[in-house]
Short mmCIF file of C-alpha atoms in Angstrom, two decimals:
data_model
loop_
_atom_site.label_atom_id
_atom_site.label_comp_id
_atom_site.label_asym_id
_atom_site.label_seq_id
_atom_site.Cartn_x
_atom_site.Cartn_y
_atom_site.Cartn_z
CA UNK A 1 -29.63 -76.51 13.15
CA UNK A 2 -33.57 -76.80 11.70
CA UNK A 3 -35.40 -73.75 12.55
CA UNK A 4 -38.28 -75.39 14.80
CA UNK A 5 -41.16 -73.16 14.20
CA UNK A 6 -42.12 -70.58 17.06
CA UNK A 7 -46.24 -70.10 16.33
CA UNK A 8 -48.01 -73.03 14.65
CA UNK A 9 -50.22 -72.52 11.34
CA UNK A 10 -52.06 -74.81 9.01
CA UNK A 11 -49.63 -73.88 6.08
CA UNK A 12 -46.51 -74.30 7.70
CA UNK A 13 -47.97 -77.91 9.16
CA UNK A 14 -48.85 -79.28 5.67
CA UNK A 15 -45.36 -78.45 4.49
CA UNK A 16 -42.45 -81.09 3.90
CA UNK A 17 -40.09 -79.16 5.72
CA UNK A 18 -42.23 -79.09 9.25
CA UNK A 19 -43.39 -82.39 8.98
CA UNK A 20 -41.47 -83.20 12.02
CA UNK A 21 -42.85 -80.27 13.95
CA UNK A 22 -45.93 -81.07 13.21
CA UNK A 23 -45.74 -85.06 14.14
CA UNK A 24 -44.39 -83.31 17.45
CA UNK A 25 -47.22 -81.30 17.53
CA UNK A 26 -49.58 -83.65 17.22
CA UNK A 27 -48.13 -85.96 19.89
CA UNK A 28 -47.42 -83.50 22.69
CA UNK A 29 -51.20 -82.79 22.36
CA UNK A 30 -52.45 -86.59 22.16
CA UNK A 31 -50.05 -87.97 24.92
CA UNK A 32 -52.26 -85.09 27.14
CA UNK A 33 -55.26 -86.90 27.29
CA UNK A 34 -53.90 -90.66 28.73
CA UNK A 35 -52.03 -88.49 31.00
CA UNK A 36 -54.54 -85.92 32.24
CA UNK A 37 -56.98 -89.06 32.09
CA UNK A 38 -54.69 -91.07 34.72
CA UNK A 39 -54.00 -88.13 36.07
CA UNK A 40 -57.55 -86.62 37.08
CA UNK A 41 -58.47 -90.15 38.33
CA UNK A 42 -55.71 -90.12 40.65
CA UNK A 43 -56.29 -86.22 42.16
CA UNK A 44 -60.22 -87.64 42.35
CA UNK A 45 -59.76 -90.94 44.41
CA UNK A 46 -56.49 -90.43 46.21
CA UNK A 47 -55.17 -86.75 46.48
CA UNK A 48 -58.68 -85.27 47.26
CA UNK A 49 -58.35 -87.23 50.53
CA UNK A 50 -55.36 -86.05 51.59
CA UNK A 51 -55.92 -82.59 53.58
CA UNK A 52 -53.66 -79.79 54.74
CA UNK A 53 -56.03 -78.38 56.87
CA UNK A 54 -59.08 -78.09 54.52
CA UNK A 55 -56.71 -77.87 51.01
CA UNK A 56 -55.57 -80.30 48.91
CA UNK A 57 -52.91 -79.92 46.02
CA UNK A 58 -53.88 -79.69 42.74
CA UNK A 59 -51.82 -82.24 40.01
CA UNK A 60 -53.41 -80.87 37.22
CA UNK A 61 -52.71 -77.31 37.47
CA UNK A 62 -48.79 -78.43 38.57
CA UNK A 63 -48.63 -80.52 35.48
CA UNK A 64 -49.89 -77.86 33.17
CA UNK A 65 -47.72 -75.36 34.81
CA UNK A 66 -44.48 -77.54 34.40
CA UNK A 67 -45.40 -78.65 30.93
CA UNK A 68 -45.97 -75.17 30.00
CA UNK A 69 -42.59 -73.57 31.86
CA UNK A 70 -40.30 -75.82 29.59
CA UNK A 71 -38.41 -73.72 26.94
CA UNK A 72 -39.10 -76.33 23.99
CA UNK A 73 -43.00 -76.76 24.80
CA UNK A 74 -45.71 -75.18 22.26
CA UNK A 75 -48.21 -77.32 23.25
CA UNK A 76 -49.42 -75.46 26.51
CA UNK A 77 -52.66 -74.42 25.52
CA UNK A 78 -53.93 -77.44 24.56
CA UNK A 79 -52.73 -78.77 27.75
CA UNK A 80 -54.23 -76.87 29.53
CA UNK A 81 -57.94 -77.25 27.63
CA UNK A 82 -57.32 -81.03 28.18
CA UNK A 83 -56.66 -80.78 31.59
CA UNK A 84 -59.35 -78.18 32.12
CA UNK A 85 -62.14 -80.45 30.48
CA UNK A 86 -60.97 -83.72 32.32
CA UNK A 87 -60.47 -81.88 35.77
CA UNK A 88 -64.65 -79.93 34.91
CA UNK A 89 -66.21 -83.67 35.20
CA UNK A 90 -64.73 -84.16 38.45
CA UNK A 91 -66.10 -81.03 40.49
CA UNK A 92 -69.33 -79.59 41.13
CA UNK A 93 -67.82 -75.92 40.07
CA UNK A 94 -69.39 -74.20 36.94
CA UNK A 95 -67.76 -75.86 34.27
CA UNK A 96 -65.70 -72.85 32.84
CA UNK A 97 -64.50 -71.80 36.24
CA UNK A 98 -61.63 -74.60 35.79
CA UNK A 99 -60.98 -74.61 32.26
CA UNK A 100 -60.74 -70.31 32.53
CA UNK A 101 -58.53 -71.10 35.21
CA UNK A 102 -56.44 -73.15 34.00
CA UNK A 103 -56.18 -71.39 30.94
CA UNK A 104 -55.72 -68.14 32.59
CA UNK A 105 -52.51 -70.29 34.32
CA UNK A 106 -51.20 -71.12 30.97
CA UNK A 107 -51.28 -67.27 29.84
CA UNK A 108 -49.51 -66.13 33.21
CA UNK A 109 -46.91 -69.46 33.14
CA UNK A 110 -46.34 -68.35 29.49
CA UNK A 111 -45.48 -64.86 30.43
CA UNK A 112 -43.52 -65.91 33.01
CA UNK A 113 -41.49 -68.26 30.85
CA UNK A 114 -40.86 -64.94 28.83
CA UNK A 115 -39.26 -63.18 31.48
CA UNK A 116 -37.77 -65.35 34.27
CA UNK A 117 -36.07 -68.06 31.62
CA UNK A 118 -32.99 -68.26 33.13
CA UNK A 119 -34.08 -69.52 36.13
CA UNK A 120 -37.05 -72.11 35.00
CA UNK A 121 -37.25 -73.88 38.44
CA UNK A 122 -38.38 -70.14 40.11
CA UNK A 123 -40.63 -69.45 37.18
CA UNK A 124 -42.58 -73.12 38.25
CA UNK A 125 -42.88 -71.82 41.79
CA UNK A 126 -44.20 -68.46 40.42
CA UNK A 127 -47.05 -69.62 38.04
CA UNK A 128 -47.96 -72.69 40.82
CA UNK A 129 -48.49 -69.31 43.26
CA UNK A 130 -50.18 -67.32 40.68
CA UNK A 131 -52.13 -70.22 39.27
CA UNK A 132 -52.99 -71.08 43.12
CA UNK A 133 -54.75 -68.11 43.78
CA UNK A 134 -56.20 -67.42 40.06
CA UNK A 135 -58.23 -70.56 41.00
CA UNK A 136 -59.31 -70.48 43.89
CA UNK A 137 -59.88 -66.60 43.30
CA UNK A 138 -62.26 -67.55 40.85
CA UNK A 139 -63.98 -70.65 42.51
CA UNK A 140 -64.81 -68.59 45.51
CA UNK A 141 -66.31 -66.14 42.96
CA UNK A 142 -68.21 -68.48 41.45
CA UNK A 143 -69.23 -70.13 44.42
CA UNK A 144 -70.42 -66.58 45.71
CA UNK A 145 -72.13 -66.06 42.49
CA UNK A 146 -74.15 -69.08 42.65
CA UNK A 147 -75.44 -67.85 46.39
CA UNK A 148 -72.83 -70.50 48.59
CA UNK A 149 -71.59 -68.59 52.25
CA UNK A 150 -67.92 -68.42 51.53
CA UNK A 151 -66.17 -66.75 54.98
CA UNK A 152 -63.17 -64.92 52.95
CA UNK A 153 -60.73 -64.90 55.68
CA UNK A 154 -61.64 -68.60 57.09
CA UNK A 155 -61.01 -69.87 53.21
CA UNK A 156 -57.78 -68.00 52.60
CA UNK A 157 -56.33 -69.48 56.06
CA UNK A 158 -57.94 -73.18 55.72
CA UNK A 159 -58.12 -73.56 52.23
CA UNK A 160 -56.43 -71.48 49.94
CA UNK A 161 -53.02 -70.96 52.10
CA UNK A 162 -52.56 -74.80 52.71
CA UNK A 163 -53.05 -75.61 48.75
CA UNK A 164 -50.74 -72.77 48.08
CA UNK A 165 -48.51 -74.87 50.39
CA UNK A 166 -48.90 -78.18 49.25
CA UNK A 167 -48.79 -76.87 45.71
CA UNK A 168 -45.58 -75.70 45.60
CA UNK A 169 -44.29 -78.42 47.67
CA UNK A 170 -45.32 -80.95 45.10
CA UNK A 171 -44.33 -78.62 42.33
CA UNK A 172 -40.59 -79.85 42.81
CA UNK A 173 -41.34 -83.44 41.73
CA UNK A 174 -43.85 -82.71 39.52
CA UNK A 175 -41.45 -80.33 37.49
CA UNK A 176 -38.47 -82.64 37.24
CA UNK A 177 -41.36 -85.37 36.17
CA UNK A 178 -42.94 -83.66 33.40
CA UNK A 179 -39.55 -81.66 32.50
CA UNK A 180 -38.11 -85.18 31.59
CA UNK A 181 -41.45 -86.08 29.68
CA UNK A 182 -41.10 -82.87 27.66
CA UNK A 183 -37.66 -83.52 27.19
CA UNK A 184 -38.45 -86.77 25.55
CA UNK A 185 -41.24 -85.30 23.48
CA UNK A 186 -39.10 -82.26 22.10
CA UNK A 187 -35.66 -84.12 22.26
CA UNK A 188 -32.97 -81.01 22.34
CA UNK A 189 -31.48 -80.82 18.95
CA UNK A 190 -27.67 -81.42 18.47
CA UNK A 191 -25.64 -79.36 16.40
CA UNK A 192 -23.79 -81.39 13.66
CA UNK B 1 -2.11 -193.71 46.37
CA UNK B 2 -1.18 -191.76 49.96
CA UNK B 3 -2.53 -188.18 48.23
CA UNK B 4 -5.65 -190.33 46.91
CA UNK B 5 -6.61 -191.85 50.65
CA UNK B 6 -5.52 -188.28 52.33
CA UNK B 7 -7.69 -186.19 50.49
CA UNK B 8 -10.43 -186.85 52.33
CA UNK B 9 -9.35 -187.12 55.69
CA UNK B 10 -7.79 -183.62 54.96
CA UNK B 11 -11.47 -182.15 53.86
CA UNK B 12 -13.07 -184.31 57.34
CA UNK B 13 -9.78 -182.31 59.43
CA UNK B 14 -11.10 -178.67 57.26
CA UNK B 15 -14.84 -179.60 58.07
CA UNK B 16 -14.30 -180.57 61.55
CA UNK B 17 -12.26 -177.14 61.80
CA UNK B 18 -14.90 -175.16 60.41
CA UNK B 19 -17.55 -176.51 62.50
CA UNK B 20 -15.53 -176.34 65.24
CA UNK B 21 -14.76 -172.04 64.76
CA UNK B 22 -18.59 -171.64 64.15
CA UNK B 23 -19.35 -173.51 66.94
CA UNK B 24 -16.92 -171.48 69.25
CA UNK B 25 -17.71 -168.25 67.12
CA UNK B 26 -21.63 -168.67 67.85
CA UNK B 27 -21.01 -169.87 71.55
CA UNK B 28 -19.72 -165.85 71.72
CA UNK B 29 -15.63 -166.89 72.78
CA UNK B 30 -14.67 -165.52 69.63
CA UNK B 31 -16.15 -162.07 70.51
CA UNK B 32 -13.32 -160.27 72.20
CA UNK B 33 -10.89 -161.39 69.25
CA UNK B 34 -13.81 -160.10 66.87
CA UNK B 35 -13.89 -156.76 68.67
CA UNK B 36 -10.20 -156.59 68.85
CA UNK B 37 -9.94 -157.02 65.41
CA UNK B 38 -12.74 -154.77 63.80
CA UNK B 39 -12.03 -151.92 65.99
CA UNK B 40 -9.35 -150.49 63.89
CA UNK B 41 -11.03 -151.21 60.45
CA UNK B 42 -14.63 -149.52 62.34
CA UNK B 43 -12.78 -146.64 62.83
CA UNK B 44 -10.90 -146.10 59.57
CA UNK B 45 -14.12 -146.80 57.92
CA UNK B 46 -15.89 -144.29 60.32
CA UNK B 47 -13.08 -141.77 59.17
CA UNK B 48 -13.27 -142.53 55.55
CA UNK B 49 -16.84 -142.26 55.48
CA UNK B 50 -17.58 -139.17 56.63
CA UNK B 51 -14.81 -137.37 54.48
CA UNK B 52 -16.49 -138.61 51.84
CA UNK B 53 -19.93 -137.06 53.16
CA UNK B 54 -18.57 -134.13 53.84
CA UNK B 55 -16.62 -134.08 50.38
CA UNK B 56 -19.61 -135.05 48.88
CA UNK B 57 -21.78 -132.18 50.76
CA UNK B 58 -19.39 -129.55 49.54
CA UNK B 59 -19.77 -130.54 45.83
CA UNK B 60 -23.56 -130.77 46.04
CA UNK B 61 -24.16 -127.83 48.23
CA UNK B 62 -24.74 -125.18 45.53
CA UNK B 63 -27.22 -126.87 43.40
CA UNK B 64 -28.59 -127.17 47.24
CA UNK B 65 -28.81 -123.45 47.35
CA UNK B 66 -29.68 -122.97 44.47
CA UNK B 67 -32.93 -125.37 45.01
CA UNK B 68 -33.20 -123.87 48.34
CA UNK B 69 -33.79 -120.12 46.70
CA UNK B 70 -36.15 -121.39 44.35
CA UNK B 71 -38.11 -122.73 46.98
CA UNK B 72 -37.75 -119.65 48.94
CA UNK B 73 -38.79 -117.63 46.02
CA UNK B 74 -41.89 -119.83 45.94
CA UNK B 75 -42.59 -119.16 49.63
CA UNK B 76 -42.46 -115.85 49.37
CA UNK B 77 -44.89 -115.61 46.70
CA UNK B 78 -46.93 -117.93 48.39
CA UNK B 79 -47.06 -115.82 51.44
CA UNK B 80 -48.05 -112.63 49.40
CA UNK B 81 -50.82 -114.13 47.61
CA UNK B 82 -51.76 -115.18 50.99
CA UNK B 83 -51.23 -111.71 52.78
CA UNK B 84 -53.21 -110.18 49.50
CA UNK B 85 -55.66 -112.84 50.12
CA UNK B 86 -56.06 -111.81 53.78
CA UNK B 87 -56.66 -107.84 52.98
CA UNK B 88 -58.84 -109.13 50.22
CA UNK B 89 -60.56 -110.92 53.15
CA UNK B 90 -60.37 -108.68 55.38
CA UNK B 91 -62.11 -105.76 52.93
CA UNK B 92 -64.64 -108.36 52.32
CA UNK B 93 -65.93 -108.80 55.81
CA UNK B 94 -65.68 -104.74 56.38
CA UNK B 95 -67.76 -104.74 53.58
CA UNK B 96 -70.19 -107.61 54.35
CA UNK B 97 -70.19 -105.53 57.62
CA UNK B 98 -71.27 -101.95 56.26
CA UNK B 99 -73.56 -104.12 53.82
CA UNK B 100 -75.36 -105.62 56.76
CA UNK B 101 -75.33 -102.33 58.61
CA UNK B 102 -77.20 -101.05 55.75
CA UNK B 103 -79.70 -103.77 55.49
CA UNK B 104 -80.57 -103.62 59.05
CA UNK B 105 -81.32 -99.97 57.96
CA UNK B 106 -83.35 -100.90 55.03
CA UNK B 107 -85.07 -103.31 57.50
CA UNK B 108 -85.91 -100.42 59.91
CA UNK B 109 -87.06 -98.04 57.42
CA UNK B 110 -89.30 -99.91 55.00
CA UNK B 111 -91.10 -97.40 53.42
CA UNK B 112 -88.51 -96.22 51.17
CA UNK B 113 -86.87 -98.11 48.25
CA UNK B 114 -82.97 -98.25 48.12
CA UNK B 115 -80.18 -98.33 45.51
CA UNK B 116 -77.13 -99.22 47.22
CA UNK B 117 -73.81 -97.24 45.57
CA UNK B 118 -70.44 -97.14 46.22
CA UNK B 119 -67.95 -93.75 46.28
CA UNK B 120 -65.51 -94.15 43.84
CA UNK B 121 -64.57 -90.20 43.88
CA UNK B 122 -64.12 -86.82 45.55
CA UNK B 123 -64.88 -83.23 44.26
CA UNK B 124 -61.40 -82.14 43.21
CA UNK B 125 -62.03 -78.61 44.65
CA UNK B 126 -61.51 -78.39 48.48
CA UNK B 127 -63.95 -75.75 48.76
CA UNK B 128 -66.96 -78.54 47.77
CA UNK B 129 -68.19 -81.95 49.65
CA UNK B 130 -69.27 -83.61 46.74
CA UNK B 131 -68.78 -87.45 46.63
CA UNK B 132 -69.11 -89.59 43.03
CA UNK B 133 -70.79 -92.48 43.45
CA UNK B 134 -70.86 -95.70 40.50
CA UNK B 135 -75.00 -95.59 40.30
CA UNK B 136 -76.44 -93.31 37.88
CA UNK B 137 -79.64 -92.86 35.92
CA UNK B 138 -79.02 -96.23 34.19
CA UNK B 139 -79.97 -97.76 38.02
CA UNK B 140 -82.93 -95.59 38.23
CA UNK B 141 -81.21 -92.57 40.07
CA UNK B 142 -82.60 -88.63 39.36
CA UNK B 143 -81.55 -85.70 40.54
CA UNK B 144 -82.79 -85.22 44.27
CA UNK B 145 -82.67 -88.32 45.78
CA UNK B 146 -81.60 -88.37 49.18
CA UNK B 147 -78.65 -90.44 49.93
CA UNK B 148 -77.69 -92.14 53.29
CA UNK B 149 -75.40 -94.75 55.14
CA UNK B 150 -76.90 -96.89 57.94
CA UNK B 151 -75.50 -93.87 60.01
CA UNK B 152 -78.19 -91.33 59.06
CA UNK B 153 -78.53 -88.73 56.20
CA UNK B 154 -75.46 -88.10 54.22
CA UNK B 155 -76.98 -85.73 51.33
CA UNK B 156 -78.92 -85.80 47.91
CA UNK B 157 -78.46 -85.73 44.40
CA UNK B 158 -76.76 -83.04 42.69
CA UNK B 159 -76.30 -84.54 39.45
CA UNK B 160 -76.24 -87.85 37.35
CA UNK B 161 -74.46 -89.27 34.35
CA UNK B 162 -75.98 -92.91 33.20
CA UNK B 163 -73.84 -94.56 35.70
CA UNK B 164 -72.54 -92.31 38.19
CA UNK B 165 -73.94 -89.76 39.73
CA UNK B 166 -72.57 -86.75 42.39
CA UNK B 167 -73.83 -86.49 45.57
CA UNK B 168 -73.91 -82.87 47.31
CA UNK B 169 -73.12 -84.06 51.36
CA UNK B 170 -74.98 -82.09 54.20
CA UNK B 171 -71.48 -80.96 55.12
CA UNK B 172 -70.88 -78.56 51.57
CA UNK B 173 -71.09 -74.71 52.02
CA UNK B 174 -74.33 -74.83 49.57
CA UNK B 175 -75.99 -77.57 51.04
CA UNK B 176 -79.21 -76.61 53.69
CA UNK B 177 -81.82 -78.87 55.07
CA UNK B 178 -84.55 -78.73 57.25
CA UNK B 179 -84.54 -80.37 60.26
CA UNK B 180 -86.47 -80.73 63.12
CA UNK B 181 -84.68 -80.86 66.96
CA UNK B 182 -85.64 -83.84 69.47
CA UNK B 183 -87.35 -83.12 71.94
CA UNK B 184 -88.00 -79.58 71.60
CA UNK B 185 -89.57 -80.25 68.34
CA UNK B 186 -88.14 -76.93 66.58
CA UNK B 187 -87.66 -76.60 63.23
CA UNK B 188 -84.48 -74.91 61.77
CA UNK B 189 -82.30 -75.02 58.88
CA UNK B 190 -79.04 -77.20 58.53
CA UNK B 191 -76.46 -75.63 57.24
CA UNK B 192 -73.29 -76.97 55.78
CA UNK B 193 -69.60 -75.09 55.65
CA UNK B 194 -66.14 -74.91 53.85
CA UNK B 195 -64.46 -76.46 57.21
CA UNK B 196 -67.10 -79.15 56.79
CA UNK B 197 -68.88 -78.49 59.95
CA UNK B 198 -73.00 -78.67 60.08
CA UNK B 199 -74.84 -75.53 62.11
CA UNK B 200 -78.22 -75.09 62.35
CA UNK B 201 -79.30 -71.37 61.82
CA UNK B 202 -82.56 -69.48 63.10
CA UNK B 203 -83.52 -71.16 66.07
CA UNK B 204 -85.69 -69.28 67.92
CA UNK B 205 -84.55 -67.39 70.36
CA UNK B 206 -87.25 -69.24 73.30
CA UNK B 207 -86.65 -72.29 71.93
CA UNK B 208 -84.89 -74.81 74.39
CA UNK B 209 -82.17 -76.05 72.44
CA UNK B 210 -79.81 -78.44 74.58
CA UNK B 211 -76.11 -80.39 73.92
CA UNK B 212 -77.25 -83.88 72.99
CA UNK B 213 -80.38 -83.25 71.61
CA UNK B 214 -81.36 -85.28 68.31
CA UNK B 215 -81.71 -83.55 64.85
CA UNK B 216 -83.20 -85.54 62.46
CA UNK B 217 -85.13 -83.99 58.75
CA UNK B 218 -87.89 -82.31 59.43
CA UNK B 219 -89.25 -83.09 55.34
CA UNK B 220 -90.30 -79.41 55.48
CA UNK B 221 -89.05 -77.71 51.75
CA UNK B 222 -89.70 -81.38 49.69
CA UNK B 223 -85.97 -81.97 49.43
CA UNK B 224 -85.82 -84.82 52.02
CA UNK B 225 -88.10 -87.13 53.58
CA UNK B 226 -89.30 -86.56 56.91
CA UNK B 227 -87.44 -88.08 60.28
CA UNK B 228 -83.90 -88.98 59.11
CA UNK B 229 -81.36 -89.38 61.69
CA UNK B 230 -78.37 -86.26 60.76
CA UNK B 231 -76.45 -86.00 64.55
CA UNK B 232 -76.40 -84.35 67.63
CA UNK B 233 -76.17 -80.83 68.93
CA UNK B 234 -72.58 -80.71 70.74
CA UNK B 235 -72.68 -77.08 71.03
CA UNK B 236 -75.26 -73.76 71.23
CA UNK B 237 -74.43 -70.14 70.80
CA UNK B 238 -77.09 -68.07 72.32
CA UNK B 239 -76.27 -64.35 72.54
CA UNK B 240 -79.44 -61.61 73.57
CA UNK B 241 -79.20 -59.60 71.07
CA UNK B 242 -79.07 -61.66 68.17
CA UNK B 243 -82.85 -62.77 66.74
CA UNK B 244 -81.82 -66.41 66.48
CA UNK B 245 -79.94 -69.26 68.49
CA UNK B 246 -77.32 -71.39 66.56
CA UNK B 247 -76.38 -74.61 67.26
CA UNK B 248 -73.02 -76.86 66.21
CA UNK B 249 -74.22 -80.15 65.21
CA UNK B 250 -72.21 -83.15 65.68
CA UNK B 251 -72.97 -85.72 62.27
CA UNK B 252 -73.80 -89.21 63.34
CA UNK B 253 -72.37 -90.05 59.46
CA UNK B 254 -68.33 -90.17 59.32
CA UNK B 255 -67.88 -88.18 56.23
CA UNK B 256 -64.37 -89.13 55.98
CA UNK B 257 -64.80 -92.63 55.61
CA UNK B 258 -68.09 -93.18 53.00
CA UNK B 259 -67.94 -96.31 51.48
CA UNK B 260 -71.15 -97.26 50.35
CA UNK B 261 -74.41 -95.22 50.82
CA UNK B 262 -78.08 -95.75 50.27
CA UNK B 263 -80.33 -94.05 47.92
CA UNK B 264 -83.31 -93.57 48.24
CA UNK B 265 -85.03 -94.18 45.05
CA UNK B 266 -88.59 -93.40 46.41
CA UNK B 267 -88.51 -90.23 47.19
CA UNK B 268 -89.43 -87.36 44.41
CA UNK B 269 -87.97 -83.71 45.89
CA UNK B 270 -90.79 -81.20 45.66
CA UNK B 271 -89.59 -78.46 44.15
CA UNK B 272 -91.21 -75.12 46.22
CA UNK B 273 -89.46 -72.80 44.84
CA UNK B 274 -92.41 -71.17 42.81
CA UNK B 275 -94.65 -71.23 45.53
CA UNK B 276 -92.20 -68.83 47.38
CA UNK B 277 -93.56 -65.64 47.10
CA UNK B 278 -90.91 -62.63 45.49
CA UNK B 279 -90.77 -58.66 46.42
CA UNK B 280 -92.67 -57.15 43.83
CA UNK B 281 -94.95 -59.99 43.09
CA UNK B 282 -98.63 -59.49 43.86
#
């Protein structure tokens, strides 16, 4: 079996021996942008319009988080700065609120992945909750910040609660989707 | 000699015999015999015939079929170019309509210029009413602008790329205007939500504020022109001990269904903000 290389480094990339890492490598993180791209466009136009209350679910975050939850991925940082710049250009938040969030997602999914590995379908719904909150946590913070009334108790039950909801409603399909994507990028290796 | 002179007595006797049959055939007395004769041979002909038709049908039929699902396939693409033809249609006379609504605004208000723009997105967080719209600083468009339908006021401005630009609605938690109530003439602030409701704050407490009463822009503050049409009050908290009234305001603009807005080119926001004086500033 090839030892697949846990952390990635410029030395180990140039080598013959993790050439085929780093091809990997390279395409896990380019295939993010067409699919972020499509992706983004999609949450802006369609998703945005359909309300649960006053929230709406959140494709990018549930893509990063099941990209990130699968036990071959390496690439979920980079994901997640893809998806964080894409989603920025679409909202009128401060542009780091998103990428911190989405970023801070990818740190708690990783951690997650850590612990509950066993049981990867439980660790999506746990980062999507997390993640949830972390991000609308830190829009309303923002938003209060920048001087905009935020009624805390009117945005946790119109907002925040019904994204939590649709969230982890959508994370099912979105999981199996972008587990069978990450299967195909890191194909599961086959002992000869 | 005898078979040389009866030869032709025997072709007179056939002649005579022939015209004699013709003669009774076309007089109609050979008709019955006709009948009686042909009958059988009609029949076995009628029988024969139409087992070869039939024989002939069920060797034919599927190259029939087949023809016949070709032509079927045809129809049916046909008839969805036709139904996409119809929505396409149909979009274009919704469109023609919300275009002409819009000119008739134009029309009304003359003194401002207009860029017409169409949404193409919404702010991905649900805690903002932003819109995206395909018109950007390319088209002449600067932060500011107000933006409207043939409704009334819709919002401003919040930000422009060289062909789009984001447009903050009345109806976002950080959006205020100024408006003016009809026909009390106050003057109040418009404030927007995270439910997407519009209330106007710090109406005077002896101020006659009444359901159904018109709130249009009062152009106090330089963000929006004067006298633009935003809704209606539909409701009015009043309580004694508070300092102001508030009032729910009812938007004449459906928000959920922008299409294509107006902005207005014409108008440069006044920024006011250092003429505001601060505590601690003499």
């Amino acid at each position: 079996m090839t030892n697949i290389p846990t952390r990635f480094s410029l030395r180990r990339a140039i080598t013959p021996a993790t050439a085929p890492f780093t091809h990997t490598f390279t395409m896990a993180t380019l295939i993010a942008i067409p699919i972020f791209g499509a992706i983004v466009l999609f949450q802006s136009s369609i998703a945005s319009r359909i309300h649960l209350l006053y929230g709406t679910a959140d494709l990018v975050l549930l893509t990063i988080v099941a990209w990130t939850i699968h036990p071959r991925v390496q690439t979920g940082w980079q994901w997640s700065l893809i998806g964080g710049i894409f989603s920025s250009f679409t909202t009128a938040l401060p542009f780091g609120v998103v990428l911190a969030s989405y970023l801070g997602t990818t740190g708690i999914t990783l951690l997650i992945r850590k612990r509950i590995w066993q049981v990867p379908l439980l660790a999506m719904l746990l980062a999507t909750f997390l993640g949830t909150i972390l991000i609308h946590g830190l829009s309303m913070l923002a938003l209060w910040f920048e001087g905009t009334r935020m009624p805390v108790l009117e945005s946790i039950n119109l907002i925040i609660l019904p994204s939590l909801l649709l969230n982890l409603l959508i994370a099912f399909p979105v999981y199996i989707l972008i587990g069978d994507l990450a299967d195909w990028v890191y194909p599961k290796e086959i002992e000869a | 000699m005898n078979s040389t002179s009866s030869r032709p007595l025997q072709t007179i006797v056939l002649t005579i015999i022939i015209i004699g049959i013709l003669a009774i055939a076309l007089s109609g007395y050979l008709t019955p015999l006709t009948r009686f004769i042909l009958r059988p041979f009609v029949g076995i002909q009628t029988f024969v015939s139409s087992r070869y038709q039939a024989l002939q049908d069920f060797i034919t039929s599927p190259r029939d079929m087949a023809t016949l699902r070709e032509k079927n396939l045809q129809y049916e693409a046909e008839i969805a170019r036709l139904q996409s033809q119809i929505i396409e249609l149909q979009e274009q006379i919704a469109d023609t309509k919300v275009l002409s609504a819009l000119l008739d605004f134009a029309q009304a208000n003359p003194e401002h210029e207009y860029t017409a723009g169409t949404v193409i997105a919404y702010d991905t967080s649900p805690f903002l009413r932003y819109v995206i719209i395909n018109r950007g600083s390319d088209n002449g468009l600067r932060r500011g602008m107000p933006v409207v339908t043939h409704q009334g006021l819709i919002g401003r401005i919040a930000a422009v790329s060289p062909s789009a630009a984001r447009v903050q609605l009345i109806t976002d938690p950080g959006s205020k205007v100024n408006v003016r109530l009809q026909p009390s003439q106050v003057e109040a602030m418009l404030n927007g939500s995270v439910t997407g409701d519009i209330n106007i704050d710090q109406i005077p407490q002896d101020a006659a504020v009444n359901p159904g009463d018109l709130v249009l822009t009062s152009g106090l503050g330089g963000n929006f022109p004067g006298n633009i049409l935003i809704g209606q009050v539909s409701g009015v908290r009043r309580r004694d001990y508070d300092l102001f009234q508030s009032a729910s305001v009812q938007p004449v603009a459906d928000f959920s269904k922008l299409k294509i807005v107006l902005v207005i080119t014409n108008f440069n926001p006044v920024d006011v903000t250092p003429l505001i004086p601060t505590p601690g500033t003499p």
